[in-house]
Amino acid sequence: MAHLTNCIAMMDEGIGRVSQIIPQLPAPEARLCRLMLMVGASLEEELEFKLKPHKLNHSEFLTLMILYSRPDGSSTPGELCEFATQGATNMTRIANALVKRGLITRGASEEDRRRVLIRITPAGKRFVQKMLPPMFPRVATMFAGFSDNDKHNLSRLLRKLAHNLDQLNSDAQP
Amino acid sequence: MAHLTNCIAMMDEGIGRVSQIIPQLPAPEARLCRLMLMVGASLEEELEFKLKPHKLNHSEFLTLMILYSRPDGSSTPGELCEFATQGATNMTRIANALVKRGLITRGASEEDRRRVLIRITPAGKRFVQKMLPPMFPRVATMFAGFSDNDKHNLSRLLRKLAHNLDQLNSDAQP
DNA sequence: AATTCATATTTCACTGATGAAATAAAAGAT
DNA sequence: ATCTTTTATTTCATCAGTGAAATATGAATT
């Protein structure tokens, strides 16, 4: 039963008590942080759960989806590293796995022959088109009871939060 | 520079193109999912980063904070497992680590002697009171530009999402 | 009192991810 | 032509987390 709801209730009480001991605590913001962390982790779990039957992990799925979403179905390891937030070593591994399953191909770029061109195969496209639709119902259920306004607002606020996080991280490495 | 913002822009275009190929895709919901995942992961990173200097990982910190936030400063492994979303094996390890550092103690419960009573020590309380305040500025910065209304809305929407996720997971194991 | 259940720990093994440094190949700069 | 930089891969070593099953102890049930 209601695991997240439980944890959230407990967190609410906890932060309430802590902010009595430490009044400088920015309690509403701390609550939002914890909420984001809990819900984010739960969502991550849910995703990995849906991917397991297809023998994909999050990074592999993300990489494949990036390629699928490209007009020409292709990219380079470097670019994929950035968007999938992975180190180069890992991207090599991910590509290895996807190549082995025939979902992508690796080839040398024409213009710059240091670069490797990664391209989704027809089989890769079919694979995505087959695995994606069964996820839709659960995704829709997650946002059951959200009005269009709610969705718009959540989107706006998450983007604002993302922007602030980028600021934080750019100040860190000058 | 703006890593998250970059990834988000790319995700927006990507989902736009995918939903042209697969019209049944619930695009706004899929965008919200990806946003949650990206921002959640970034927040997680930020937290681990702040914890590193104190040689704590997320679970250890969370466990310590739960104890700190209790009126009597105590709990049991079983309860901590639930709220920290950890297996029993792991909780034993976490407790070991915190005991070794003198932040908590382990003792047998009076009422039920199968149970172990875990209690934060005065040193543990001092530790928390010392490590917490330096985090406040960064937490506040994350929500810079959020009106009270924004915060209230974000909180409300995250809780609603959490509730829906709980539903999803309870339907799964009947 | 014997059996079953609940709680926590220990042992063991494994998986998964990670990443630094060395290597290779090609482009760009001097 | 040589040196430097960019890009990707390989090698190697680890680390972190995880978790199932066996063990130990005490409570609850019969």
Coordinates of N, CA, C and O (backbone and C1' of nucleotides) in Angstrom, one line a residue, chain B residues 114, chain C residues 1-7, chain D residues 24-30:
Chain B
R114 N 13.0 -8.5 20.6 CA 13.5 -8.8 19.3 C 14.0 -7.6 18.6 O 14.9 -7.5 17.7
Chain C
dA1 P 6.9 -27.1 29.9 O5' 7.1 -27.8 28.4 C5' 6.9 -29.1 28.1 C4' 6.7 -29.1 26.6 C3' 8.0 -28.5 25.9 O3' 8.3 -29.2 24.7 C1' 6.1 -27.2 25.3
dA2 P 8.7 -30.1 23.9 O5' 7.8 -29.5 22.7 C5' 6.5 -29.9 22.6 C4' 5.9 -29.4 21.2 C3' 7.0 -29.2 20.1 O3' 6.4 -29.6 18.9 C1' 6.0 -27.1 20.6
dT3 P 7.2 -29.5 17.5 O5' 6.5 -28.3 16.9 C5' 5.0 -28.2 16.8 C4' 4.6 -26.8 16.3 C3' 5.4 -26.4 15.0 O3' 4.4 -26.1 14.0 C1' 5.3 -24.6 16.7
dT4 P 4.9 -25.7 12.6 O5' 4.6 -24.1 12.6 C5' 3.3 -23.6 13.1 C4' 3.3 -22.1 13.3 C3' 3.9 -21.4 12.1 O3' 3.0 -20.4 11.7 C1' 4.9 -20.7 14.1
dC5 P 3.3 -19.5 10.4 O5' 3.8 -18.1 11.1 C5' 2.9 -17.4 12.0 C4' 3.6 -16.3 12.6 C3' 4.3 -15.3 11.6 O3' 3.8 -14.0 11.9 C1' 5.9 -15.9 13.2
dA6 P 4.3 -12.8 11.0 O5' 5.4 -12.1 12.0 C5' 5.1 -11.7 13.3 C4' 6.3 -11.0 13.8 C3' 6.9 -9.9 12.9 O3' 7.2 -8.8 13.7 C1' 8.5 -11.5 13.6
dT7 P 7.8 -7.5 13.0 O5' 9.3 -7.6 13.4 C5' 9.8 -7.4 14.7 C4' 11.2 -7.6 14.7 C3' 12.0 -6.7 13.7 O3' 12.7 -5.8 14.5 C1' 12.8 -9.0 13.8
Chain D
dA24 P 23.3 -19.9 14.5 O5' 22.6 -18.7 15.2 C5' 23.1 -17.4 15.2 C4' 22.2 -16.4 16.0 C3' 21.7 -17.1 17.3 O3' 21.9 -16.1 18.3 C1' 19.9 -16.2 15.9
dT25 P 21.7 -16.6 19.8 O5' 20.4 -15.8 20.3 C5' 20.3 -14.4 20.0 C4' 18.8 -14.0 20.0 C3' 18.0 -14.5 21.1 O3' 17.8 -13.5 22.1 C1' 16.8 -14.5 19.1
dG26 P 17.1 -13.8 23.5 O5' 15.6 -13.4 23.1 C5' 15.4 -12.1 22.7 C4' 14.0 -12.0 22.1 C3' 12.9 -12.4 23.1 O3' 11.9 -11.4 23.1 C1' 12.5 -13.5 21.1
dA27 P 10.7 -11.4 24.3 O5' 9.5 -11.6 23.3 C5' 9.2 -10.6 22.4 C4' 8.0 -11.1 21.5 C3' 6.7 -11.3 22.2 O3' 5.7 -10.6 21.5 C1' 7.4 -13.2 20.9
dA28 P 4.3 -10.6 22.1 O5' 3.5 -11.8 21.3 C5' 3.6 -11.7 19.9 C4' 2.9 -12.9 19.3 C3' 1.5 -13.2 20.0 O3' 0.6 -13.4 19.0 C1' 2.9 -15.2 19.9
dT29 P -0.9 -13.8 19.4 O5' -1.0 -15.3 19.0 C5' -0.5 -15.8 17.8 C4' -0.6 -17.3 17.7 C3' -1.9 -17.8 18.2 O3' -2.4 -18.7 17.3 C1' -0.1 -19.0 19.2
dT30 P -4.0 -19.2 17.3 O5' -3.9 -20.7 17.7 C5' -3.0 -21.6 17.0 C4' -2.8 -22.9 17.8 C3' -3.9 -23.1 18.9 O3' -5.0 -23.8 18.3 C1' -1.8 -23.7 19.7

